[in-house]
């Protein structure tokens, strides 16, 4: 005869290896607080609906609170043979208060219980992650404001393109992180639906009040179809996808900073406390944190792949495969959260090296487009202006000169329309300040964006 809580129809006890194989307690013990919260809400509802007696409900709630305290303190003894956190808590409840404890699973199944817990856990963690992202954006805004005068090149194909404000570059990542925040907010809404009361998948014959448990647990709404509710893990995939997108943004940001930190570029210096040394080469100061964040992005992508493959082709309703949903979700949250906070600290330690940048921005013909625009404004069609400017660049390259080295007579050889005022147009400062189009890199525009971000972030 099986001793399991579900053992009634079994004549033999479970094989030891099977117990070990099917157990998920090492992973899902993380959900204990949510499991207890959900059980308390469930019991309150059973009492209100007169499905269990008031005095029984009080005893169950008291015992559940004691169990929570025990787990908090680390004195709770988990039993692997009890499979998961739900069974461990229920078993302990029954041990504490006997037969009354056995009433808790009325009008409930582990199928709706586990997914209620996981939704609650996900909601909490999305809030935490969004809070950290808000801190990161605030830190970036400060750096952006502080460096409003720093001019850097931006690159396309890793070739110098045009001069921009460093703040414009930083703001581009603020945009990405704001998108991450709204993606996470949307994911939160998707998770904010109570499945409790769906039971095994068909609902229940008891007169339960699903709206009440949802309200007690802080869910915005209740799920509409019990069968879908017990196997819906879309919110898990959505959450990991949101984390993946954020990690992808981090990995790109890290890559930019790693390149800029190289001695060949030298645009930035990372604070000593946020770099590491080499065990053999004494001169090294490596951007290991940034490289690790870039590397950890792949583990979150792995988590996303894991859940998507788990869900593919799964038959309707609950299947035990779904027990495997927790590891990728927990792992994605852990990695993304850690990366967000260490990245925020690291970015605060970064300083731009104006001298190094200066030596770089004067080469590379970054204001060539401004010459083409100059010619267009003097009546030359853009394609022709582009060709003329290309020839000027070629001439400079052959003579090992930069644009500002040319004499006006030399310029005039390429087009009679070029006048002495060309020299104003080819400065980096002019180039930047002329980009007044909405979303462009001029100081006015960048300052406007900073003000806008501050307003947005205050409301988040
Ligand atoms: N530990 C299980 C999980 O995480 C709980 C649900 C078990 N349900 C079942 N029908 N065996 O999915």
Short mmCIF file of C-alpha atoms in Angstrom, two decimals, residues 55-426:
data_model
loop_
_atom_site.label_atom_id
_atom_site.label_comp_id
_atom_site.label_asym_id
_atom_site.label_seq_id
_atom_site.Cartn_x
_atom_site.Cartn_y
_atom_site.Cartn_z
CA UNK A 55 -13.09 26.86 13.05
CA UNK A 56 -11.35 24.46 10.62
CA UNK A 57 -10.31 27.35 8.39
CA UNK A 58 -8.80 29.19 11.35
CA UNK A 59 -6.78 26.12 12.36
CA UNK A 60 -5.52 25.57 8.82
CA UNK A 61 -4.51 29.21 8.38
CA UNK A 62 -2.69 29.26 11.73
CA UNK A 63 -0.79 26.07 10.89
CA UNK A 64 0.11 27.36 7.40
CA UNK A 65 1.55 30.52 8.96
CA UNK A 66 3.63 28.38 11.31
CA UNK A 67 4.93 26.35 8.38
CA UNK A 68 5.88 29.55 6.59
CA UNK A 69 7.84 30.70 9.62
CA UNK A 70 9.60 27.34 9.83
CA UNK A 71 10.62 27.55 6.18
CA UNK A 72 11.71 31.19 6.64
CA UNK A 73 13.95 30.12 9.52
CA UNK A 74 15.33 27.13 7.67
CA UNK A 75 14.01 24.60 10.19
CA UNK A 76 11.49 22.96 7.83
CA UNK A 77 12.47 19.45 6.84
CA UNK A 78 11.82 18.79 3.17
CA UNK A 79 11.05 15.25 2.11
CA UNK A 80 12.05 14.35 -1.43
CA UNK A 81 9.56 11.49 -1.53
CA UNK A 82 6.80 14.08 -1.28
CA UNK A 83 7.65 15.28 -4.78
CA UNK A 84 7.17 19.00 -4.63
CA UNK A 85 6.58 22.06 -2.48
CA UNK A 86 2.80 21.65 -2.54
CA UNK A 87 2.89 18.12 -1.13
CA UNK A 88 5.57 19.00 1.39
CA UNK A 89 3.48 21.83 2.81
CA UNK A 90 0.23 19.85 2.75
CA UNK A 91 1.87 16.88 4.43
CA UNK A 92 3.32 19.09 7.14
CA UNK A 93 -0.11 20.69 7.64
CA UNK A 94 -1.72 17.29 8.12
CA UNK A 95 1.03 16.30 10.54
CA UNK A 96 0.35 19.45 12.56
CA UNK A 97 -3.45 19.47 12.72
CA UNK A 98 -4.48 15.98 11.61
CA UNK A 99 -7.70 15.34 9.69
CA UNK A 100 -8.65 19.02 9.44
CA UNK A 101 -5.51 19.57 7.37
CA UNK A 102 -6.77 17.01 4.87
CA UNK A 103 -9.60 19.39 3.94
CA UNK A 104 -7.36 21.98 2.33
CA UNK A 105 -7.24 20.26 -1.03
CA UNK A 106 -11.05 20.45 -1.44
CA UNK A 107 -11.98 22.06 -4.76
CA UNK A 108 -8.33 22.37 -5.77
CA UNK A 109 -5.75 20.36 -7.68
CA UNK A 110 -1.99 20.66 -7.85
CA UNK A 111 -2.54 21.53 -11.50
CA UNK A 112 -4.16 24.88 -10.70
CA UNK A 113 -2.15 25.27 -7.50
CA UNK A 114 1.28 25.17 -9.13
CA UNK A 115 0.39 27.60 -11.85
CA UNK A 116 -1.19 30.02 -9.37
CA UNK A 117 2.07 30.00 -7.41
CA UNK A 118 4.16 30.46 -10.53
CA UNK A 119 2.07 33.39 -11.75
CA UNK A 120 2.38 35.11 -8.37
CA UNK A 121 6.13 34.51 -8.35
CA UNK A 122 6.48 35.84 -11.88
CA UNK A 123 4.54 39.00 -11.08
CA UNK A 124 6.79 39.75 -8.09
CA UNK A 125 9.95 39.20 -10.07
CA UNK A 126 8.84 41.28 -13.03
CA UNK A 127 8.21 44.12 -10.58
CA UNK A 128 11.69 43.68 -9.11
CA UNK A 129 13.32 43.58 -12.52
CA UNK A 130 11.46 46.67 -13.68
CA UNK A 131 12.57 48.45 -10.48
CA UNK A 132 16.21 47.63 -11.27
CA UNK A 133 15.77 48.76 -14.84
CA UNK A 134 14.39 52.04 -13.61
CA UNK A 135 17.55 52.52 -11.51
CA UNK A 136 19.68 51.74 -14.53
CA UNK A 137 17.87 54.30 -16.67
CA UNK A 138 18.25 56.90 -13.93
CA UNK A 139 22.00 56.20 -13.77
CA UNK A 140 22.29 56.46 -17.55
CA UNK A 141 20.41 59.76 -17.52
CA UNK A 142 22.91 61.19 -15.05
CA UNK A 143 25.86 60.09 -17.19
CA UNK A 144 24.14 61.42 -20.27
CA UNK A 145 23.62 64.82 -18.66
CA UNK A 146 27.16 64.96 -17.29
CA UNK A 147 28.72 64.23 -20.67
CA UNK A 148 26.46 66.42 -22.78
CA UNK A 149 29.50 68.15 -24.34
CA UNK A 150 31.42 65.02 -25.24
CA UNK A 151 31.57 64.35 -28.98
CA UNK A 152 32.17 60.84 -30.25
CA UNK A 153 32.01 59.16 -33.62
CA UNK A 154 29.24 56.72 -34.28
CA UNK A 155 30.02 53.72 -36.42
CA UNK A 156 28.23 51.81 -39.13
CA UNK A 157 29.90 48.54 -40.19
CA UNK A 158 32.42 49.46 -37.45
CA UNK A 159 33.62 52.28 -39.75
CA UNK A 160 33.51 55.85 -38.54
CA UNK A 161 30.25 57.41 -39.72
CA UNK A 162 29.38 60.84 -38.32
CA UNK A 163 30.06 62.82 -35.14
CA UNK A 164 27.39 62.62 -32.43
CA UNK A 165 27.03 63.57 -28.80
CA UNK A 166 28.05 60.79 -26.41
CA UNK A 167 24.73 61.52 -24.70
CA UNK A 168 22.93 60.69 -27.93
CA UNK A 169 24.59 57.28 -27.86
CA UNK A 170 23.66 56.75 -24.20
CA UNK A 171 20.11 57.86 -24.88
CA UNK A 172 19.83 55.25 -27.62
CA UNK A 173 20.25 52.57 -24.94
CA UNK A 174 17.75 54.35 -22.68
CA UNK A 175 15.27 53.90 -25.53
CA UNK A 176 15.99 50.17 -25.62
CA UNK A 177 15.63 49.80 -21.86
CA UNK A 178 12.35 51.74 -21.91
CA UNK A 179 11.08 49.29 -24.51
CA UNK A 180 12.23 46.45 -22.25
CA UNK A 181 10.27 47.97 -19.39
CA UNK A 182 7.09 48.23 -21.41
CA UNK A 183 7.56 44.69 -22.72
CA UNK A 184 7.89 43.48 -19.13
CA UNK A 185 4.85 45.47 -18.11
CA UNK A 186 2.83 43.80 -20.84
CA UNK A 187 4.15 40.41 -19.73
CA UNK A 188 3.08 41.28 -16.19
CA UNK A 189 -0.46 41.87 -17.43
CA UNK A 190 -0.43 38.50 -19.16
CA UNK A 191 0.66 36.82 -15.92
CA UNK A 192 -1.88 38.75 -13.86
CA UNK A 193 -4.71 36.25 -14.33
CA UNK A 194 -5.81 33.82 -11.61
CA UNK A 195 -6.14 30.16 -12.65
CA UNK A 196 -7.08 29.08 -9.11
CA UNK A 197 -10.32 27.11 -9.09
CA UNK A 198 -9.65 25.48 -12.46
CA UNK A 199 -8.79 22.37 -10.43
CA UNK A 200 -7.47 19.45 -12.48
CA UNK A 201 -8.70 21.06 -15.70
CA UNK A 202 -12.48 20.69 -15.71
CA UNK A 203 -13.43 23.04 -12.88
CA UNK A 204 -15.24 21.82 -9.75
CA UNK A 205 -18.66 20.79 -8.51
CA UNK A 206 -18.21 22.88 -5.37
CA UNK A 207 -19.74 26.33 -5.20
CA UNK A 208 -16.42 28.17 -5.16
CA UNK A 209 -15.84 31.91 -5.56
CA UNK A 210 -12.92 32.32 -7.94
CA UNK A 211 -13.19 36.08 -7.94
CA UNK A 212 -12.62 36.15 -4.22
CA UNK A 213 -9.39 34.12 -4.31
CA UNK A 214 -8.19 36.25 -7.23
CA UNK A 215 -8.90 39.41 -5.24
CA UNK A 216 -7.22 38.09 -2.10
CA UNK A 217 -4.11 37.22 -4.11
CA UNK A 218 -4.03 40.52 -5.99
CA UNK A 219 -4.83 39.13 -9.44
CA UNK A 220 -6.48 41.56 -11.83
CA UNK A 221 -8.76 38.97 -13.39
CA UNK A 222 -9.63 35.28 -13.48
CA UNK A 223 -8.95 32.85 -16.31
CA UNK A 224 -11.91 31.95 -18.50
CA UNK A 225 -11.26 28.32 -19.45
CA UNK A 226 -10.23 25.74 -16.85
CA UNK A 227 -8.64 23.41 -19.39
CA UNK A 228 -6.44 26.13 -20.84
CA UNK A 229 -5.64 27.48 -17.37
CA UNK A 230 -3.83 24.38 -16.12
CA UNK A 231 -1.47 24.12 -19.05
CA UNK A 232 -1.08 27.75 -20.11
CA UNK A 233 2.62 28.60 -19.82
CA UNK A 234 2.56 31.39 -22.39
CA UNK A 235 3.40 33.88 -19.67
CA UNK A 236 6.53 31.87 -18.82
CA UNK A 237 7.71 32.03 -22.43
CA UNK A 238 6.75 35.71 -22.66
CA UNK A 239 8.69 36.50 -19.49
CA UNK A 240 11.81 34.68 -20.66
CA UNK A 241 11.50 36.36 -24.05
CA UNK A 242 11.34 39.76 -22.32
CA UNK A 243 14.45 38.82 -20.35
CA UNK A 244 16.15 37.66 -23.56
CA UNK A 245 15.49 40.97 -25.27
CA UNK A 246 16.87 42.87 -22.30
CA UNK A 247 19.95 40.64 -22.24
CA UNK A 248 20.40 41.20 -25.97
CA UNK A 249 20.42 44.95 -25.34
CA UNK A 250 22.95 44.48 -22.55
CA UNK A 251 25.14 42.35 -24.76
CA UNK A 252 25.21 45.04 -27.45
CA UNK A 253 25.90 47.80 -24.94
CA UNK A 254 28.68 45.70 -23.40
CA UNK A 255 30.19 45.07 -26.81
CA UNK A 256 30.29 48.83 -27.54
CA UNK A 257 31.93 49.50 -24.20
CA UNK A 258 34.42 46.65 -24.60
CA UNK A 259 35.53 48.05 -27.95
CA UNK A 260 35.75 51.57 -26.57
CA UNK A 261 37.74 50.36 -23.59
CA UNK A 262 40.40 48.74 -25.82
CA UNK A 263 43.74 50.58 -26.02
CA UNK A 264 43.15 51.02 -29.76
CA UNK A 265 40.03 53.11 -29.07
CA UNK A 266 40.53 54.30 -25.51
CA UNK A 267 37.27 56.29 -25.53
CA UNK A 268 36.36 55.20 -22.02
CA UNK A 269 37.98 54.06 -18.81
CA UNK A 270 36.20 51.55 -16.59
CA UNK A 271 36.68 52.01 -12.84
CA UNK A 272 39.35 49.76 -11.27
CA UNK A 273 36.79 48.13 -8.99
CA UNK A 274 34.85 46.98 -12.03
CA UNK A 275 37.70 45.45 -14.00
CA UNK A 276 39.88 42.44 -13.40
CA UNK A 277 43.53 41.61 -13.96
CA UNK A 278 45.35 38.85 -15.79
CA UNK A 279 47.16 36.13 -13.89
CA UNK A 280 50.13 36.37 -16.25
CA UNK A 281 50.15 39.78 -17.96
CA UNK A 282 50.64 42.44 -15.31
CA UNK A 283 49.65 45.35 -17.56
CA UNK A 284 46.11 44.06 -18.16
CA UNK A 285 42.89 45.60 -16.91
CA UNK A 286 40.14 43.54 -18.45
CA UNK A 287 36.46 44.37 -18.93
CA UNK A 288 35.44 40.92 -17.62
CA UNK A 289 32.09 42.05 -16.19
CA UNK A 290 30.98 43.34 -19.56
CA UNK A 291 32.21 40.19 -21.28
CA UNK A 292 30.39 38.00 -18.77
CA UNK A 293 27.13 39.88 -19.25
CA UNK A 294 27.57 39.49 -23.01
CA UNK A 295 28.22 35.78 -22.44
CA UNK A 296 25.33 35.25 -20.04
CA UNK A 297 22.91 36.50 -22.69
CA UNK A 298 23.26 33.09 -24.33
CA UNK A 299 22.15 31.25 -21.20
CA UNK A 300 18.92 33.28 -21.14
CA UNK A 301 18.40 32.52 -24.84
CA UNK A 302 18.90 28.88 -23.83
CA UNK A 303 16.17 29.24 -21.20
CA UNK A 304 13.83 30.62 -23.87
CA UNK A 305 14.60 27.76 -26.19
CA UNK A 306 14.08 25.33 -23.31
CA UNK A 307 10.51 26.47 -22.55
CA UNK A 308 9.53 26.80 -26.21
CA UNK A 309 10.68 23.27 -26.98
CA UNK A 310 8.98 21.97 -23.83
CA UNK A 311 5.65 23.44 -24.93
CA UNK A 312 5.85 22.42 -28.58
CA UNK A 313 3.41 19.64 -29.45
CA UNK A 314 2.33 19.11 -25.84
CA UNK A 315 -1.13 17.56 -25.69
CA UNK A 316 -3.93 19.65 -24.23
CA UNK A 317 -4.19 20.19 -20.47
CA UNK A 318 -1.64 19.31 -17.77
CA UNK A 319 1.29 17.02 -18.59
CA UNK A 320 4.19 16.39 -16.28
CA UNK A 321 6.56 17.98 -18.82
CA UNK A 322 5.25 21.24 -17.42
CA UNK A 323 7.08 20.65 -14.16
CA UNK A 324 10.20 21.53 -16.15
CA UNK A 325 8.96 25.10 -16.70
CA UNK A 326 10.44 26.40 -13.47
CA UNK A 327 14.16 25.95 -14.03
CA UNK A 328 14.34 28.09 -17.19
CA UNK A 329 12.11 30.75 -15.65
CA UNK A 330 14.05 30.93 -12.38
CA UNK A 331 17.35 30.85 -14.18
CA UNK A 332 16.32 33.62 -16.61
CA UNK A 333 15.17 35.84 -13.75
CA UNK A 334 18.34 35.22 -11.74
CA UNK A 335 20.72 35.92 -14.61
CA UNK A 336 18.84 38.97 -15.86
CA UNK A 337 18.49 40.47 -12.41
CA UNK A 338 22.18 39.94 -11.56
CA UNK A 339 23.28 41.39 -14.88
CA UNK A 340 21.03 44.44 -14.47
CA UNK A 341 22.43 45.37 -11.10
CA UNK A 342 26.11 44.72 -11.86
CA UNK A 343 25.79 46.53 -15.18
CA UNK A 344 24.29 49.55 -13.40
CA UNK A 345 27.21 49.65 -10.97
CA UNK A 346 29.77 49.20 -13.74
CA UNK A 347 28.34 51.91 -15.96
CA UNK A 348 28.46 54.37 -13.07
CA UNK A 349 32.24 53.80 -12.87
CA UNK A 350 32.87 54.63 -16.52
CA UNK A 351 34.54 57.90 -17.58
CA UNK A 352 35.00 59.25 -21.11
CA UNK A 353 38.60 60.07 -22.10
CA UNK A 354 38.19 63.38 -23.95
CA UNK A 355 41.81 63.48 -25.24
CA UNK A 356 41.69 60.04 -26.76
CA UNK A 357 38.33 60.77 -28.36
CA UNK A 358 39.58 64.09 -29.73
CA UNK A 359 42.42 62.42 -31.60
CA UNK A 360 39.95 60.03 -33.16
CA UNK A 361 37.12 62.33 -34.20
CA UNK A 362 39.26 64.50 -36.46
CA UNK A 363 40.14 61.64 -38.76
CA UNK A 364 37.77 59.51 -40.81
CA UNK A 365 36.09 62.24 -42.88
CA UNK A 366 33.11 62.16 -40.57
CA UNK A 367 31.73 65.44 -41.87
CA UNK A 368 31.78 64.37 -45.52
CA UNK A 369 27.98 64.08 -45.45
CA UNK A 370 27.87 67.69 -44.25
CA UNK A 371 29.80 68.75 -47.37
CA UNK A 372 27.29 66.89 -49.53
CA UNK A 373 24.42 68.57 -47.65
CA UNK A 374 26.20 71.95 -48.12
CA UNK A 375 26.31 71.41 -51.87
CA UNK A 376 22.65 70.37 -51.95
CA UNK A 377 21.73 73.59 -50.16
CA UNK A 378 23.63 75.42 -52.93
CA UNK A 379 21.40 73.82 -55.57
CA UNK A 380 23.29 70.65 -56.53
CA UNK A 381 21.16 67.44 -56.59
CA UNK A 382 22.09 65.08 -53.75
CA UNK A 383 23.50 62.26 -55.91
CA UNK A 384 25.86 64.70 -57.67
CA UNK A 385 26.79 66.30 -54.35
CA UNK A 386 27.56 62.82 -53.01
CA UNK A 387 29.86 62.12 -55.98
CA UNK A 388 31.70 65.44 -55.67
CA UNK A 389 32.24 64.86 -51.94
CA UNK A 390 33.47 61.33 -52.62
CA UNK A 391 36.11 62.78 -54.92
CA UNK A 392 37.15 65.30 -52.25
CA UNK A 393 37.59 62.43 -49.78
CA UNK A 394 39.63 60.43 -52.30
CA UNK A 395 41.85 63.49 -52.92
CA UNK A 396 42.44 63.91 -49.19
CA UNK A 397 43.23 60.22 -48.79
CA UNK A 398 45.79 60.33 -51.59
CA UNK A 399 47.47 63.37 -50.06
CA UNK A 400 47.20 62.10 -46.52
CA UNK A 401 45.09 65.08 -45.44
CA UNK A 402 41.90 65.62 -43.46
CA UNK A 403 39.05 67.75 -44.79
CA UNK A 404 39.97 70.84 -42.79
CA UNK A 405 43.56 70.73 -44.20
CA UNK A 406 42.30 71.63 -47.67
CA UNK A 407 42.66 75.19 -48.99
CA UNK A 408 39.61 76.93 -50.48
CA UNK A 409 41.25 76.77 -53.93
CA UNK A 410 41.53 73.02 -53.61
CA UNK A 411 37.86 72.75 -52.62
CA UNK A 412 36.87 74.93 -55.57
CA UNK A 413 38.51 72.50 -57.99
CA UNK A 414 35.71 70.07 -57.13
CA UNK A 415 32.84 72.55 -57.32
CA UNK A 416 32.58 76.24 -57.98
CA UNK A 417 29.70 76.41 -55.53
CA UNK A 418 32.05 75.82 -52.62
CA UNK A 419 32.84 79.07 -50.81
CA UNK A 420 34.92 80.02 -47.82
CA UNK A 421 32.02 79.26 -45.45
CA UNK A 422 32.62 75.54 -46.13
CA UNK A 423 35.09 75.56 -43.25
CA UNK A 424 32.25 76.18 -40.77
CA UNK A 425 30.31 73.27 -42.17
CA UNK A 426 33.04 70.71 -41.75
#
